[in-house]
């Protein structure tokens, strides 16, 4: 039976805005090997990480170029976002609990230790990541490289990835104004003011699929509408839905949306649905508690569709 993939957003969720003394910031900082390992070891189907590239061309797991903001105890002078220096100059920066900024090859090494397929969603940011990432993925065996997907709001960047590799999996992130129209999105929080998609959105996405051969569609939980499931099925692609920049606890996760997607997956030809959440183990447990109760008089003969079988 098909089931939704639950993967850990930035490993075990964003921690950059948590107080320095918060245990998560101390032990499972975002995009760290510790957070990634914790998510996978506790039942996540995979992880999402952010990719930046250093001055000397090393891809690293880091949300943005603000080293001061992402370092524990705050590293050096706050100079804001600027090009990353060479990897040797940042590799020992403490991002929390003694964790360091991981290079991409450290992630590949970690995942080689697992005897099951691990989904890896790479949130890529700029053109320099094209050569850096494809240089690592192209030599990998197909059954391993196919576990990696590249996502970005920058569709021109995804076009560059496609030009560099015919096989790399691409899932474009869809901006709110494309789905709903600019006049129907409340800024600066990207809150939709309607539940109706812009009529042109579907054709915009179909054209992108025709041009790049995408593997799926990607939106936030706040932008998700069941209609997107119909679009994905018609296009023959999967769907990814994600939390945003601020941490969303398991308690505040949208389980109704996950249930809609889970039911659709079992009754449609959508190849996959992936939910990127901040506390994957807790989300799986809570979803199963809410929606996968044992059969009773009302559900006799119906098999619950659990997120973990």
PDB file of C-alpha atoms in Angstrom:
ATOM      1  CA  UNK A   1       0.000   0.000   0.000  1.00  0.00           C
ATOM      2  CA  UNK A   2       1.284   3.459  -0.898  1.00  0.00           C
ATOM      3  CA  UNK A   3       1.865   5.912   1.926  1.00  0.00           C
ATOM      4  CA  UNK A   4       2.910   9.504   2.260  1.00  0.00           C
ATOM      5  CA  UNK A   5       6.591  10.192   2.758  1.00  0.00           C
ATOM      6  CA  UNK A   6       7.279  12.187   5.907  1.00  0.00           C
ATOM      7  CA  UNK A   7      10.668  13.900   5.814  1.00  0.00           C
ATOM      8  CA  UNK A   8      12.440  16.200   8.251  1.00  0.00           C
ATOM      9  CA  UNK A   9      12.593  19.857   7.207  1.00  0.00           C
ATOM     10  CA  UNK A  10      16.228  20.993   7.646  1.00  0.00           C
ATOM     11  CA  UNK A  11      16.777  17.729   9.475  1.00  0.00           C
ATOM     12  CA  UNK A  12      14.624  18.267  12.543  1.00  0.00           C
ATOM     13  CA  UNK A  13      13.128  21.662  11.776  1.00  0.00           C
ATOM     14  CA  UNK A  14      14.328  25.289  11.795  1.00  0.00           C
ATOM     15  CA  UNK A  15      16.180  26.285  14.947  1.00  0.00           C
ATOM     16  CA  UNK A  16      17.764  29.606  13.938  1.00  0.00           C
ATOM     17  CA  UNK A  17      15.118  31.682  15.743  1.00  0.00           C
ATOM     18  CA  UNK A  18      15.064  29.596  18.942  1.00  0.00           C
ATOM     19  CA  UNK A  19      16.866  30.886  22.052  1.00  0.00           C
ATOM     20  CA  UNK A  20      20.472  29.742  22.285  1.00  0.00           C
ATOM     21  CA  UNK A  21      19.672  27.743  25.411  1.00  0.00           C
ATOM     22  CA  UNK A  22      16.872  25.778  23.763  1.00  0.00           C
ATOM     23  CA  UNK A  23      17.745  22.041  23.752  1.00  0.00           C
ATOM     24  CA  UNK A  24      16.989  21.755  20.024  1.00  0.00           C
ATOM     25  CA  UNK A  25      19.343  24.626  19.240  1.00  0.00           C
ATOM     26  CA  UNK A  26      21.937  22.963  21.434  1.00  0.00           C
ATOM     27  CA  UNK A  27      21.694  19.373  20.220  1.00  0.00           C
ATOM     28  CA  UNK A  28      19.796  19.257  16.895  1.00  0.00           C
ATOM     29  CA  UNK A  29      20.536  22.523  15.074  1.00  0.00           C
ATOM     30  CA  UNK A  30      19.041  22.875  11.616  1.00  0.00           C
ATOM     31  CA  UNK A  31      20.951  21.337   8.714  1.00  0.00           C
ATOM     32  CA  UNK A  32      23.334  19.529  11.067  1.00  0.00           C
ATOM     33  CA  UNK A  33      24.366  15.898  10.737  1.00  0.00           C
ATOM     34  CA  UNK A  34      22.983  15.329  14.246  1.00  0.00           C
ATOM     35  CA  UNK A  35      19.525  16.618  13.274  1.00  0.00           C
ATOM     36  CA  UNK A  36      19.508  14.632  10.033  1.00  0.00           C
ATOM     37  CA  UNK A  37      20.529  11.423  11.798  1.00  0.00           C
ATOM     38  CA  UNK A  38      17.963  11.975  14.563  1.00  0.00           C
ATOM     39  CA  UNK A  39      15.141  12.389  12.050  1.00  0.00           C
ATOM     40  CA  UNK A  40      16.061   9.295  10.041  1.00  0.00           C
ATOM     41  CA  UNK A  41      16.797   7.106  13.058  1.00  0.00           C
ATOM     42  CA  UNK A  42      13.374   7.964  14.484  1.00  0.00           C
ATOM     43  CA  UNK A  43      11.345   6.981  11.443  1.00  0.00           C
ATOM     44  CA  UNK A  44      11.505   9.817   8.921  1.00  0.00           C
ATOM     45  CA  UNK A  45      11.483   8.714   5.291  1.00  0.00           C
ATOM     46  CA  UNK A  46      14.099  11.313   4.479  1.00  0.00           C
ATOM     47  CA  UNK A  47      15.235  14.868   5.021  1.00  0.00           C
ATOM     48  CA  UNK A  48      15.287  18.292   3.395  1.00  0.00           C
ATOM     49  CA  UNK A  49      18.452  20.390   3.588  1.00  0.00           C
ATOM     50  CA  UNK A  50      19.570  23.767   2.266  1.00  0.00           C
ATOM     51  CA  UNK A  51      22.584  24.056  -0.002  1.00  0.00           C
ATOM     52  CA  UNK A  52      25.050  26.947  -0.120  1.00  0.00           C
ATOM     53  CA  UNK A  53      28.417  26.978  -1.893  1.00  0.00           C
ATOM     54  CA  UNK A  54      31.640  28.300  -0.385  1.00  0.00           C
ATOM     55  CA  UNK A  55      34.151  30.550  -2.113  1.00  0.00           C
ATOM     56  CA  UNK A  56      36.225  27.535  -3.131  1.00  0.00           C
ATOM     57  CA  UNK A  57      33.242  25.637  -4.573  1.00  0.00           C
ATOM     58  CA  UNK A  58      32.377  23.302  -1.684  1.00  0.00           C
ATOM     59  CA  UNK A  59      28.624  22.667  -1.263  1.00  0.00           C
ATOM     60  CA  UNK A  60      27.600  22.918   2.392  1.00  0.00           C
ATOM     61  CA  UNK A  61      24.399  22.439   4.367  1.00  0.00           C
ATOM     62  CA  UNK A  62      23.391  25.953   5.398  1.00  0.00           C
ATOM     63  CA  UNK A  63      20.144  27.881   4.954  1.00  0.00           C
ATOM     64  CA  UNK A  64      21.695  31.190   3.930  1.00  0.00           C
ATOM     65  CA  UNK A  65      24.968  33.085   3.953  1.00  0.00           C
ATOM     66  CA  UNK A  66      24.441  34.817   7.317  1.00  0.00           C
ATOM     67  CA  UNK A  67      27.099  32.960   9.329  1.00  0.00           C
ATOM     68  CA  UNK A  68      26.584  35.171  12.377  1.00  0.00           C
ATOM     69  CA  UNK A  69      22.884  34.339  12.466  1.00  0.00           C
ATOM     70  CA  UNK A  70      23.406  30.583  12.226  1.00  0.00           C
ATOM     71  CA  UNK A  71      26.374  30.180  14.566  1.00  0.00           C
ATOM     72  CA  UNK A  72      26.010  29.263  18.221  1.00  0.00           C
ATOM     73  CA  UNK A  73      27.170  32.035  20.518  1.00  0.00           C
ATOM     74  CA  UNK A  74      27.353  34.157  17.370  1.00  0.00           C
ATOM     75  CA  UNK A  75      30.518  33.997  15.324  1.00  0.00           C
ATOM     76  CA  UNK A  76      32.601  37.151  14.946  1.00  0.00           C
ATOM     77  CA  UNK A  77      31.142  40.469  13.832  1.00  0.00           C
ATOM     78  CA  UNK A  78      27.605  40.559  12.483  1.00  0.00           C
ATOM     79  CA  UNK A  79      28.157  41.522   8.861  1.00  0.00           C
ATOM     80  CA  UNK A  80      24.889  40.066   7.565  1.00  0.00           C
ATOM     81  CA  UNK A  81      24.674  37.985   4.414  1.00  0.00           C
ATOM     82  CA  UNK A  82      27.769  37.960   2.231  1.00  0.00           C
ATOM     83  CA  UNK A  83      29.551  35.394   0.048  1.00  0.00           C
ATOM     84  CA  UNK A  84      30.789  32.458   2.082  1.00  0.00           C
ATOM     85  CA  UNK A  85      34.556  32.244   2.535  1.00  0.00           C
ATOM     86  CA  UNK A  86      36.512  29.078   1.781  1.00  0.00           C
ATOM     87  CA  UNK A  87      35.293  25.908   3.461  1.00  0.00           C
ATOM     88  CA  UNK A  88      38.379  25.609   5.671  1.00  0.00           C
ATOM     89  CA  UNK A  89      37.512  29.021   7.117  1.00  0.00           C
ATOM     90  CA  UNK A  90      34.007  28.019   8.238  1.00  0.00           C
ATOM     91  CA  UNK A  91      34.121  24.256   8.814  1.00  0.00           C
ATOM     92  CA  UNK A  92      34.877  24.598  12.540  1.00  0.00           C
ATOM     93  CA  UNK A  93      32.181  27.170  13.352  1.00  0.00           C
ATOM     94  CA  UNK A  94      29.917  25.892  16.134  1.00  0.00           C
ATOM     95  CA  UNK A  95      26.280  25.915  14.992  1.00  0.00           C
ATOM     96  CA  UNK A  96      25.059  24.482  18.302  1.00  0.00           C
ATOM     97  CA  UNK A  97      26.113  21.773  20.732  1.00  0.00           C
ATOM     98  CA  UNK A  98      29.510  21.417  19.103  1.00  0.00           C
ATOM     99  CA  UNK A  99      27.973  20.629  15.702  1.00  0.00           C
ATOM    100  CA  UNK A 100      29.757  22.061  12.669  1.00  0.00           C
ATOM    101  CA  UNK A 101      28.600  23.211   9.235  1.00  0.00           C
ATOM    102  CA  UNK A 102      28.491  19.961   7.214  1.00  0.00           C
ATOM    103  CA  UNK A 103      29.838  19.674   3.706  1.00  0.00           C
ATOM    104  CA  UNK A 104      27.611  17.864   1.215  1.00  0.00           C
ATOM    105  CA  UNK A 105      29.937  14.873   1.044  1.00  0.00           C
ATOM    106  CA  UNK A 106      29.414  14.327   4.794  1.00  0.00           C
ATOM    107  CA  UNK A 107      25.712  13.889   4.095  1.00  0.00           C
ATOM    108  CA  UNK A 108      26.422  11.345   1.363  1.00  0.00           C
ATOM    109  CA  UNK A 109      28.735   9.457   3.732  1.00  0.00           C
ATOM    110  CA  UNK A 110      26.070   9.392   6.453  1.00  0.00           C
ATOM    111  CA  UNK A 111      23.334   8.076   4.174  1.00  0.00           C
ATOM    112  CA  UNK A 112      25.586   5.274   2.917  1.00  0.00           C
ATOM    113  CA  UNK A 113      25.236   3.708   6.387  1.00  0.00           C
ATOM    114  CA  UNK A 114      21.496   3.021   5.968  1.00  0.00           C
ATOM    115  CA  UNK A 115      20.119  -0.116   4.355  1.00  0.00           C
ATOM    116  CA  UNK A 116      16.955   1.619   3.160  1.00  0.00           C
ATOM    117  CA  UNK A 117      16.334   4.346   0.608  1.00  0.00           C
ATOM    118  CA  UNK A 118      16.429   7.808   2.162  1.00  0.00           C
ATOM    119  CA  UNK A 119      14.728  10.714   0.384  1.00  0.00           C
ATOM    120  CA  UNK A 120      16.973  13.779   0.171  1.00  0.00           C
ATOM    121  CA  UNK A 121      15.355  17.046  -0.873  1.00  0.00           C
ATOM    122  CA  UNK A 122      18.018  19.635  -1.726  1.00  0.00           C
ATOM    123  CA  UNK A 123      16.846  23.247  -1.502  1.00  0.00           C
ATOM    124  CA  UNK A 124      19.253  24.865  -3.956  1.00  0.00           C
ATOM    125  CA  UNK A 125      19.867  28.607  -4.011  1.00  0.00           C
ATOM    126  CA  UNK A 126      22.149  29.842  -6.790  1.00  0.00           C
ATOM    127  CA  UNK A 127      23.900  28.968 -10.039  1.00  0.00           C
ATOM    128  CA  UNK A 128      27.110  27.883  -8.323  1.00  0.00           C
ATOM    129  CA  UNK A 129      25.250  24.936  -6.827  1.00  0.00           C
ATOM    130  CA  UNK A 130      24.645  23.396 -10.270  1.00  0.00           C
ATOM    131  CA  UNK A 131      28.204  22.263 -10.898  1.00  0.00           C
ATOM    132  CA  UNK A 132      28.816  21.586  -7.206  1.00  0.00           C
ATOM    133  CA  UNK A 133      25.825  19.252  -6.773  1.00  0.00           C
ATOM    134  CA  UNK A 134      25.807  17.499 -10.146  1.00  0.00           C
ATOM    135  CA  UNK A 135      29.511  16.845  -9.691  1.00  0.00           C
ATOM    136  CA  UNK A 136      28.624  14.704  -6.683  1.00  0.00           C
ATOM    137  CA  UNK A 137      25.401  13.126  -7.942  1.00  0.00           C
ATOM    138  CA  UNK A 138      26.293  12.201 -11.525  1.00  0.00           C
ATOM    139  CA  UNK A 139      28.917   9.574 -10.544  1.00  0.00           C
ATOM    140  CA  UNK A 140      26.587   7.877  -8.039  1.00  0.00           C
ATOM    141  CA  UNK A 141      24.756   4.688  -8.934  1.00  0.00           C
ATOM    142  CA  UNK A 142      21.271   5.373 -10.299  1.00  0.00           C
ATOM    143  CA  UNK A 143      19.487   3.726  -7.365  1.00  0.00           C
ATOM    144  CA  UNK A 144      21.307   6.149  -5.051  1.00  0.00           C
ATOM    145  CA  UNK A 145      21.213   9.345  -7.116  1.00  0.00           C
ATOM    146  CA  UNK A 146      17.464   8.881  -7.697  1.00  0.00           C
ATOM    147  CA  UNK A 147      16.906   9.410  -3.967  1.00  0.00           C
ATOM    148  CA  UNK A 148      17.974  13.048  -4.377  1.00  0.00           C
ATOM    149  CA  UNK A 149      15.612  15.755  -5.635  1.00  0.00           C
ATOM    150  CA  UNK A 150      16.409  19.435  -6.192  1.00  0.00           C
ATOM    151  CA  UNK A 151      13.851  22.092  -5.300  1.00  0.00           C
ATOM    152  CA  UNK A 152      13.917  25.857  -5.694  1.00  0.00           C
ATOM    153  CA  UNK A 153      11.662  28.869  -6.110  1.00  0.00           C
ATOM    154  CA  UNK A 154      14.118  29.925  -8.819  1.00  0.00           C
ATOM    155  CA  UNK A 155      12.881  28.039 -11.872  1.00  0.00           C
ATOM    156  CA  UNK A 156      15.696  29.396 -14.045  1.00  0.00           C
ATOM    157  CA  UNK A 157      18.106  27.710 -11.648  1.00  0.00           C
ATOM    158  CA  UNK A 158      16.247  24.424 -12.080  1.00  0.00           C
ATOM    159  CA  UNK A 159      16.563  24.879 -15.842  1.00  0.00           C
ATOM    160  CA  UNK A 160      20.328  25.114 -15.365  1.00  0.00           C
ATOM    161  CA  UNK A 161      20.251  21.853 -13.409  1.00  0.00           C
ATOM    162  CA  UNK A 162      18.316  20.196 -16.223  1.00  0.00           C
ATOM    163  CA  UNK A 163      20.830  21.470 -18.778  1.00  0.00           C
ATOM    164  CA  UNK A 164      23.618  19.949 -16.683  1.00  0.00           C
ATOM    165  CA  UNK A 165      21.880  16.603 -16.148  1.00  0.00           C
ATOM    166  CA  UNK A 166      19.134  14.752 -17.991  1.00  0.00           C
ATOM    167  CA  UNK A 167      18.516  12.482 -15.019  1.00  0.00           C
ATOM    168  CA  UNK A 168      18.468  14.785 -11.998  1.00  0.00           C
ATOM    169  CA  UNK A 169      15.064  14.997 -10.328  1.00  0.00           C
ATOM    170  CA  UNK A 170      13.556  18.494 -10.164  1.00  0.00           C
ATOM    171  CA  UNK A 171      10.623  19.687  -8.064  1.00  0.00           C
ATOM    172  CA  UNK A 172       9.859  23.407  -8.434  1.00  0.00           C
ATOM    173  CA  UNK A 173       8.655  25.304  -5.386  1.00  0.00           C
ATOM    174  CA  UNK A 174       5.610  27.378  -6.308  1.00  0.00           C
ATOM    175  CA  UNK A 175       5.333  30.946  -5.062  1.00  0.00           C
ATOM    176  CA  UNK A 176       2.027  31.934  -3.478  1.00  0.00           C
ATOM    177  CA  UNK A 177       1.299  34.645  -6.039  1.00  0.00           C
ATOM    178  CA  UNK A 178       1.565  32.110  -8.874  1.00  0.00           C
ATOM    179  CA  UNK A 179      -1.055  29.864  -7.283  1.00  0.00           C
ATOM    180  CA  UNK A 180      -3.460  32.560  -6.119  1.00  0.00           C
ATOM    181  CA  UNK A 181      -2.582  35.744  -8.010  1.00  0.00           C
ATOM    182  CA  UNK A 182      -0.635  38.627  -6.472  1.00  0.00           C
ATOM    183  CA  UNK A 183      -3.785  40.474  -5.366  1.00  0.00           C
ATOM    184  CA  UNK A 184      -4.962  37.460  -3.368  1.00  0.00           C
ATOM    185  CA  UNK A 185      -1.906  37.028  -1.128  1.00  0.00           C
ATOM    186  CA  UNK A 186      -1.439  38.981   2.102  1.00  0.00           C
ATOM    187  CA  UNK A 187       2.136  40.138   2.524  1.00  0.00           C
ATOM    188  CA  UNK A 188       4.621  39.908   4.140  1.00  0.00           C
ATOM    189  CA  UNK A 189       3.434  36.544   5.514  1.00  0.00           C
ATOM    190  CA  UNK A 190       2.247  35.049   2.198  1.00  0.00           C
ATOM    191  CA  UNK A 191      -1.255  34.294   3.507  1.00  0.00           C
ATOM    192  CA  UNK A 192      -3.789  33.398   0.782  1.00  0.00           C
ATOM    193  CA  UNK A 193      -6.934  35.532   0.905  1.00  0.00           C
ATOM    194  CA  UNK A 194      -8.934  32.988  -1.082  1.00  0.00           C
ATOM    195  CA  UNK A 195      -9.205  29.229  -1.506  1.00  0.00           C
ATOM    196  CA  UNK A 196      -9.431  29.495  -5.294  1.00  0.00           C
ATOM    197  CA  UNK A 197      -6.323  29.100  -7.419  1.00  0.00           C
ATOM    198  CA  UNK A 198      -5.581  31.520 -10.241  1.00  0.00           C
ATOM    199  CA  UNK A 199      -6.883  29.921 -13.489  1.00  0.00           C
ATOM    200  CA  UNK A 200      -3.523  30.553 -15.179  1.00  0.00           C
ATOM    201  CA  UNK A 201      -1.511  28.709 -12.509  1.00  0.00           C
ATOM    202  CA  UNK A 202      -2.193  25.224 -13.833  1.00  0.00           C
ATOM    203  CA  UNK A 203      -1.030  26.118 -17.337  1.00  0.00           C
ATOM    204  CA  UNK A 204       2.061  27.854 -15.997  1.00  0.00           C
ATOM    205  CA  UNK A 205       3.023  24.642 -14.208  1.00  0.00           C
ATOM    206  CA  UNK A 206       2.183  22.447 -17.190  1.00  0.00           C
ATOM    207  CA  UNK A 207       4.412  24.594 -19.408  1.00  0.00           C
ATOM    208  CA  UNK A 208       7.231  24.250 -16.891  1.00  0.00           C
ATOM    209  CA  UNK A 209       6.766  20.475 -16.876  1.00  0.00           C
ATOM    210  CA  UNK A 210       6.819  20.372 -20.672  1.00  0.00           C
ATOM    211  CA  UNK A 211      10.060  22.359 -20.669  1.00  0.00           C
ATOM    212  CA  UNK A 212      11.991  20.751 -17.803  1.00  0.00           C
ATOM    213  CA  UNK A 213      10.426  17.351 -17.177  1.00  0.00           C
ATOM    214  CA  UNK A 214       9.737  17.929 -13.481  1.00  0.00           C
ATOM    215  CA  UNK A 215       9.085  15.153 -10.963  1.00  0.00           C
ATOM    216  CA  UNK A 216       6.594  16.963  -8.770  1.00  0.00           C
ATOM    217  CA  UNK A 217       5.027  20.177  -7.514  1.00  0.00           C
ATOM    218  CA  UNK A 218       6.025  21.861  -4.251  1.00  0.00           C
ATOM    219  CA  UNK A 219       3.997  24.274  -2.114  1.00  0.00           C
ATOM    220  CA  UNK A 220       3.643  25.273   1.523  1.00  0.00           C
ATOM    221  CA  UNK A 221       0.976  23.873   3.834  1.00  0.00           C
ATOM    222  CA  UNK A 222      -0.670  27.316   3.907  1.00  0.00           C
ATOM    223  CA  UNK A 223      -0.948  27.295   0.098  1.00  0.00           C
ATOM    224  CA  UNK A 224      -2.167  23.700  -0.253  1.00  0.00           C
ATOM    225  CA  UNK A 225      -5.616  23.075  -1.717  1.00  0.00           C
ATOM    226  CA  UNK A 226      -6.970  19.631  -2.732  1.00  0.00           C
ATOM    227  CA  UNK A 227      -7.153  20.890  -6.327  1.00  0.00           C
ATOM    228  CA  UNK A 228      -3.369  20.635  -6.461  1.00  0.00           C
ATOM    229  CA  UNK A 229      -3.728  16.863  -6.129  1.00  0.00           C
ATOM    230  CA  UNK A 230      -5.840  16.836  -9.291  1.00  0.00           C
ATOM    231  CA  UNK A 231      -3.238  18.890 -11.128  1.00  0.00           C
ATOM    232  CA  UNK A 232      -0.442  16.553 -10.052  1.00  0.00           C
ATOM    233  CA  UNK A 233      -2.394  13.494 -11.183  1.00  0.00           C
ATOM    234  CA  UNK A 234      -3.222  15.040 -14.562  1.00  0.00           C
ATOM    235  CA  UNK A 235       0.436  15.962 -15.095  1.00  0.00           C
ATOM    236  CA  UNK A 236       1.668  12.565 -13.905  1.00  0.00           C
ATOM    237  CA  UNK A 237       3.899  14.053 -11.215  1.00  0.00           C
ATOM    238  CA  UNK A 238       4.167  13.888  -7.440  1.00  0.00           C
ATOM    239  CA  UNK A 239       3.528  16.494  -4.763  1.00  0.00           C
ATOM    240  CA  UNK A 240       5.609  17.989  -1.958  1.00  0.00           C
ATOM    241  CA  UNK A 241       4.146  20.143   0.814  1.00  0.00           C
ATOM    242  CA  UNK A 242       6.283  21.942   3.369  1.00  0.00           C
ATOM    243  CA  UNK A 243       6.279  24.064   6.484  1.00  0.00           C
ATOM    244  CA  UNK A 244       7.864  27.528   6.273  1.00  0.00           C
ATOM    245  CA  UNK A 245      10.832  29.377   7.726  1.00  0.00           C
ATOM    246  CA  UNK A 246       9.509  29.382  11.289  1.00  0.00           C
ATOM    247  CA  UNK A 247       9.305  26.151  13.253  1.00  0.00           C
ATOM    248  CA  UNK A 248       5.924  24.385  13.279  1.00  0.00           C
ATOM    249  CA  UNK A 249       5.612  21.928  16.150  1.00  0.00           C
ATOM    250  CA  UNK A 250       3.882  18.585  15.786  1.00  0.00           C
ATOM    251  CA  UNK A 251       1.010  20.010  17.841  1.00  0.00           C
ATOM    252  CA  UNK A 252       0.437  22.786  15.298  1.00  0.00           C
ATOM    253  CA  UNK A 253       0.889  20.688  12.147  1.00  0.00           C
ATOM    254  CA  UNK A 254      -2.038  20.575   9.689  1.00  0.00           C
ATOM    255  CA  UNK A 255      -3.142  16.951  10.068  1.00  0.00           C
ATOM    256  CA  UNK A 256      -6.341  17.484   8.100  1.00  0.00           C
ATOM    257  CA  UNK A 257      -4.264  18.407   5.047  1.00  0.00           C
ATOM    258  CA  UNK A 258      -2.022  15.377   5.544  1.00  0.00           C
ATOM    259  CA  UNK A 259      -5.085  13.141   5.824  1.00  0.00           C
ATOM    260  CA  UNK A 260      -6.518  14.535   2.581  1.00  0.00           C
ATOM    261  CA  UNK A 261      -3.220  13.817   0.840  1.00  0.00           C
ATOM    262  CA  UNK A 262      -2.897  10.357   2.386  1.00  0.00           C
ATOM    263  CA  UNK A 263      -6.366   9.361   1.202  1.00  0.00           C
ATOM    264  CA  UNK A 264      -5.729  10.769  -2.265  1.00  0.00           C
ATOM    265  CA  UNK A 265      -2.525   8.779  -2.583  1.00  0.00           C
ATOM    266  CA  UNK A 266      -4.340   5.489  -2.019  1.00  0.00           C
ATOM    267  CA  UNK A 267      -7.088   6.265  -4.536  1.00  0.00           C
ATOM    268  CA  UNK A 268      -5.174   8.011  -7.334  1.00  0.00           C
ATOM    269  CA  UNK A 269      -2.264   7.510  -9.701  1.00  0.00           C
ATOM    270  CA  UNK A 270      -0.115  10.197  -8.088  1.00  0.00           C
ATOM    271  CA  UNK A 271       3.346   8.578  -7.914  1.00  0.00           C
ATOM    272  CA  UNK A 272       4.298  10.048  -4.535  1.00  0.00           C
ATOM    273  CA  UNK A 273       3.369  12.639  -1.929  1.00  0.00           C
ATOM    274  CA  UNK A 274       5.988  14.004   0.445  1.00  0.00           C
ATOM    275  CA  UNK A 275       5.349  16.186   3.477  1.00  0.00           C
ATOM    276  CA  UNK A 276       8.274  18.167   4.860  1.00  0.00           C
ATOM    277  CA  UNK A 277       7.654  18.710   8.572  1.00  0.00           C
ATOM    278  CA  UNK A 278       9.703  19.975  11.499  1.00  0.00           C
ATOM    279  CA  UNK A 279       9.177  17.112  13.964  1.00  0.00           C
ATOM    280  CA  UNK A 280       8.717  14.045  11.734  1.00  0.00           C
ATOM    281  CA  UNK A 281       8.634  11.365  14.429  1.00  0.00           C
ATOM    282  CA  UNK A 282       6.014  13.221  16.458  1.00  0.00           C
ATOM    283  CA  UNK A 283       3.956  14.049  13.363  1.00  0.00           C
ATOM    284  CA  UNK A 284       3.877  10.387  12.323  1.00  0.00           C
ATOM    285  CA  UNK A 285       2.803   9.296  15.801  1.00  0.00           C
ATOM    286  CA  UNK A 286       0.105  11.957  16.094  1.00  0.00           C
ATOM    287  CA  UNK A 287      -1.289  11.317  12.614  1.00  0.00           C
ATOM    288  CA  UNK A 288      -1.551   7.601  13.306  1.00  0.00           C
ATOM    289  CA  UNK A 289      -3.262   8.355  16.618  1.00  0.00           C
ATOM    290  CA  UNK A 290      -5.817  10.691  15.047  1.00  0.00           C
ATOM    291  CA  UNK A 291      -6.632   8.913  11.803  1.00  0.00           C
ATOM    292  CA  UNK A 292      -5.513   5.283  12.044  1.00  0.00           C
ATOM    293  CA  UNK A 293      -7.510   3.877  14.923  1.00  0.00           C
ATOM    294  CA  UNK A 294      -8.201   0.110  14.994  1.00  0.00           C
ATOM    295  CA  UNK A 295     -11.326  -1.035  13.123  1.00  0.00           C
ATOM    296  CA  UNK A 296     -14.595  -0.817  15.066  1.00  0.00           C
ATOM    297  CA  UNK A 297     -18.261  -1.235  14.218  1.00  0.00           C
ATOM    298  CA  UNK A 298     -18.145   1.789  11.925  1.00  0.00           C
ATOM    299  CA  UNK A 299     -14.872   0.918  10.194  1.00  0.00           C
ATOM    300  CA  UNK A 300     -15.129  -2.863   9.964  1.00  0.00           C
ATOM    301  CA  UNK A 301     -13.491  -4.134   6.815  1.00  0.00           C
ATOM    302  CA  UNK A 302     -11.556  -0.911   6.257  1.00  0.00           C
ATOM    303  CA  UNK A 303      -7.812  -1.079   6.724  1.00  0.00           C
ATOM    304  CA  UNK A 304      -6.350   2.060   8.317  1.00  0.00           C
ATOM    305  CA  UNK A 305      -3.763   3.735   6.090  1.00  0.00           C
ATOM    306  CA  UNK A 306      -0.913   4.464   8.478  1.00  0.00           C
ATOM    307  CA  UNK A 307       2.019   6.709   7.685  1.00  0.00           C
ATOM    308  CA  UNK A 308       4.283   3.963   9.025  1.00  0.00           C
ATOM    309  CA  UNK A 309       3.305   0.395   8.180  1.00  0.00           C
TER     310      UNK A 309
END
